[in-house]
PDB file of C-alpha atoms in Angstrom:
ATOM      1  CA  LEU A   1      -0.037   0.004   0.017  1.00 98.00           C
ATOM      2  CA  SER A   2       2.711   2.383   0.951  1.00 98.00           C
ATOM      3  CA  ALA A   3       4.624   1.902  -2.369  1.00 98.00           C
ATOM      4  CA  ALA A   4       1.478   2.401  -4.465  1.00 99.00           C
ATOM      5  CA  ALA A   5       0.532   5.531  -2.336  1.00 99.00           C
ATOM      6  CA  GLU A   6       3.962   6.897  -2.876  1.00 98.00           C
ATOM      7  CA  ARG A   7       4.006   6.637  -6.677  1.00 98.00           C
ATOM      8  CA  GLY A   8       0.398   7.884  -6.794  1.00 99.00           C
ATOM      9  CA  ASP A   9      -1.161   4.749  -8.059  1.00 99.00           C
ATOM     10  CA  GLU A  10      -4.677   5.531  -7.159  1.00 98.00           C
ATOM     11  CA  ALA A  11      -6.330   2.486  -8.608  1.00 99.00           C
ATOM     12  CA  THR A  12      -3.915   0.099  -6.780  1.00 99.00           C
ATOM     13  CA  VAL A  13      -4.390   2.028  -3.454  1.00 99.00           C
ATOM     14  CA  ARG A  14      -8.216   1.910  -3.929  1.00 98.00           C
ATOM     15  CA  ARG A  15      -8.102  -1.911  -4.544  1.00 99.00           C
ATOM     16  CA  LEU A  16      -5.772  -2.634  -1.672  1.00 98.00           C
ATOM     17  CA  LEU A  17      -8.091  -0.670   0.679  1.00 98.00           C
ATOM     18  CA  GLU A  18     -11.138  -2.444  -0.637  1.00 97.00           C
ATOM     19  CA  ASN A  19      -9.435  -5.852   0.129  1.00 98.00           C
ATOM     20  CA  GLY A  20      -8.667  -4.879   3.595  1.00 97.00           C
ATOM     21  CA  SER A  21      -5.071  -3.619   3.560  1.00 97.00           C
ATOM     22  CA  ASN A  22      -3.888  -1.922   6.788  1.00 98.00           C
ATOM     23  CA  ILE A  23      -4.191   1.776   5.995  1.00 98.00           C
ATOM     24  CA  GLU A  24      -2.022   2.493   9.095  1.00 98.00           C
ATOM     25  CA  LEU A  25       0.856   0.083   8.449  1.00 97.00           C
ATOM     26  CA  ARG A  26       4.116   1.728   9.021  1.00 97.00           C
ATOM     27  CA  ASP A  27       7.368   1.228   7.182  1.00 95.00           C
ATOM     28  CA  ARG A  28       9.721  -0.775   9.359  1.00 94.00           C
ATOM     29  CA  PHE A  29      12.727   1.501   8.528  1.00 94.00           C
ATOM     30  CA  ASN A  30      11.221   4.960   9.119  1.00 96.00           C
ATOM     31  CA  GLY A  31       7.688   4.263  10.600  1.00 96.00           C
ATOM     32  CA  ARG A  32       6.009   6.277   7.914  1.00 98.00           C
ATOM     33  CA  THR A  33       2.267   5.396   6.719  1.00 98.00           C
ATOM     34  CA  PRO A  34       0.799   5.305   3.308  1.00 99.00           C
ATOM     35  CA  LEU A  35      -0.562   8.833   4.077  1.00 99.00           C
ATOM     36  CA  SER A  36       2.934  10.149   4.796  1.00 98.00           C
ATOM     37  CA  TYR A  37       4.400   8.732   1.626  1.00 99.00           C
ATOM     38  CA  ALA A  38       1.594  10.153  -0.455  1.00 99.00           C
ATOM     39  CA  ALA A  39       1.799  13.467   1.224  1.00 99.00           C
ATOM     40  CA  ARG A  40       5.542  13.719   0.903  1.00 98.00           C
ATOM     41  CA  ASN A  41       5.396  13.147  -2.672  1.00 99.00           C
ATOM     42  CA  GLY A  42       2.518  15.395  -3.525  1.00 99.00           C
ATOM     43  CA  GLN A  43      -0.030  12.612  -4.470  1.00 99.00           C
ATOM     44  CA  LYS A  44      -3.092  14.752  -3.797  1.00 99.00           C
ATOM     45  CA  ALA A  45      -5.571  12.140  -5.177  1.00 99.00           C
ATOM     46  CA  VAL A  46      -4.289   9.434  -3.143  1.00 99.00           C
ATOM     47  CA  VAL A  47      -4.100  11.690  -0.087  1.00 99.00           C
ATOM     48  CA  GLU A  48      -7.822  12.342  -0.640  1.00 99.00           C
ATOM     49  CA  LEU A  49      -8.658   8.748  -0.943  1.00 99.00           C
ATOM     50  CA  LEU A  50      -6.733   7.620   2.231  1.00 99.00           C
ATOM     51  CA  LEU A  51      -8.410  10.545   4.125  1.00 98.00           C
ATOM     52  CA  ALA A  52     -11.793   9.244   2.790  1.00 98.00           C
ATOM     53  CA  HIS A  53     -10.880   5.865   4.305  1.00 98.00           C
ATOM     54  CA  SER A  54     -10.087   7.491   7.710  1.00 97.00           C
ATOM     55  CA  ALA A  55      -6.283   7.387   7.596  1.00 98.00           C
ATOM     56  CA  GLU A  56      -4.761   8.897  10.706  1.00 98.00           C
ATOM     57  CA  ILE A  57      -3.835  12.414   9.761  1.00 98.00           C
ATOM     58  CA  GLU A  58      -1.377  13.439  12.881  1.00 96.00           C
ATOM     59  CA  THR A  59       0.640  10.121  12.695  1.00 96.00           C
ATOM     60  CA  LYS A  60       4.431  10.922  13.194  1.00 96.00           C
ATOM     61  CA  ASP A  61       7.294   9.050  11.403  1.00 95.00           C
ATOM     62  CA  ASN A  62      10.232   7.517  13.339  1.00 94.00           C
ATOM     63  CA  TRP A  63      12.709   9.588  11.403  1.00 85.00           C
ATOM     64  CA  ASN A  64      12.176  13.053  12.547  1.00 90.00           C
ATOM     65  CA  ASP A  65       8.704  12.979  14.205  1.00 94.00           C
ATOM     66  CA  GLN A  66       7.247  14.313  10.829  1.00 96.00           C
ATOM     67  CA  THR A  67       3.650  14.475  10.104  1.00 97.00           C
ATOM     68  CA  PRO A  68       1.949  14.160   6.639  1.00 98.00           C
ATOM     69  CA  LEU A  69       1.563  17.867   6.934  1.00 98.00           C
ATOM     70  CA  SER A  70       4.990  18.641   7.615  1.00 96.00           C
ATOM     71  CA  LEU A  71       6.239  16.192   4.741  1.00 98.00           C
ATOM     72  CA  ALA A  72       3.937  17.864   2.250  1.00 98.00           C
ATOM     73  CA  ALA A  73       4.916  21.487   3.315  1.00 97.00           C
ATOM     74  CA  GLU A  74       8.699  20.705   3.323  1.00 96.00           C
ATOM     75  CA  ASN A  75       8.354  19.408  -0.163  1.00 98.00           C
ATOM     76  CA  GLY A  76       6.305  22.272  -1.505  1.00 98.00           C
ATOM     77  CA  HIS A  77       3.005  20.386  -2.130  1.00 99.00           C
ATOM     78  CA  VAL A  78       0.506  23.218  -1.573  1.00 98.00           C
ATOM     79  CA  GLY A  79      -2.590  21.386  -2.797  1.00 98.00           C
ATOM     80  CA  VAL A  80      -1.838  18.439  -0.542  1.00 99.00           C
ATOM     81  CA  VAL A  81      -1.108  20.865   2.429  1.00 98.00           C
ATOM     82  CA  GLN A  82      -4.570  22.407   1.768  1.00 98.00           C
ATOM     83  CA  GLU A  83      -6.235  19.111   1.618  1.00 98.00           C
ATOM     84  CA  LEU A  84      -4.553  17.924   5.066  1.00 98.00           C
ATOM     85  CA  LEU A  85      -5.681  21.332   6.553  1.00 98.00           C
ATOM     86  CA  ASP A  86      -9.226  20.976   5.248  1.00 98.00           C
ATOM     87  CA  HIS A  87      -9.331  17.490   6.925  1.00 98.00           C
ATOM     88  CA  GLY A  88      -8.138  19.003  10.388  1.00 96.00           C
ATOM     89  CA  ALA A  89      -4.423  18.547  10.313  1.00 96.00           C
ATOM     90  CA  ASP A  90      -2.851  20.537  13.303  1.00 93.00           C
ATOM     91  CA  ILE A  91      -0.753  23.237  11.946  1.00 90.00           C
ATOM     92  CA  LYS A  92       0.854  23.686  15.346  1.00 85.00           C
ATOM     93  CA  THR A  93       2.132  20.094  15.715  1.00 76.00           C
ATOM     94  CA  LYS A  94       5.924  20.049  16.119  1.00 69.00           C
ATOM     95  CA  ASP A  95       8.244  17.606  14.479  1.00 58.00           C
TER      96      ASP A  95
END
């Protein structure tokens, strides 16, 4: 799921979610979730899909305690930042 989210493969993400994939599964290396990967890479459609399936918006990775919001902002993905804020991401969360 994380790999599909990272590359913006919306169809595969949708199929995996429909078949019960764990939306909160964390990467063993850095603790990032599918939402973190999608946000970091500016995959707005996938971010929207994951949020529609109740992905945890405030999860922090193990690398720098970064949230999906901070990853999107750091990489200049304004549309993703706005989407996350529209869904209640906390702009005051520290990483």
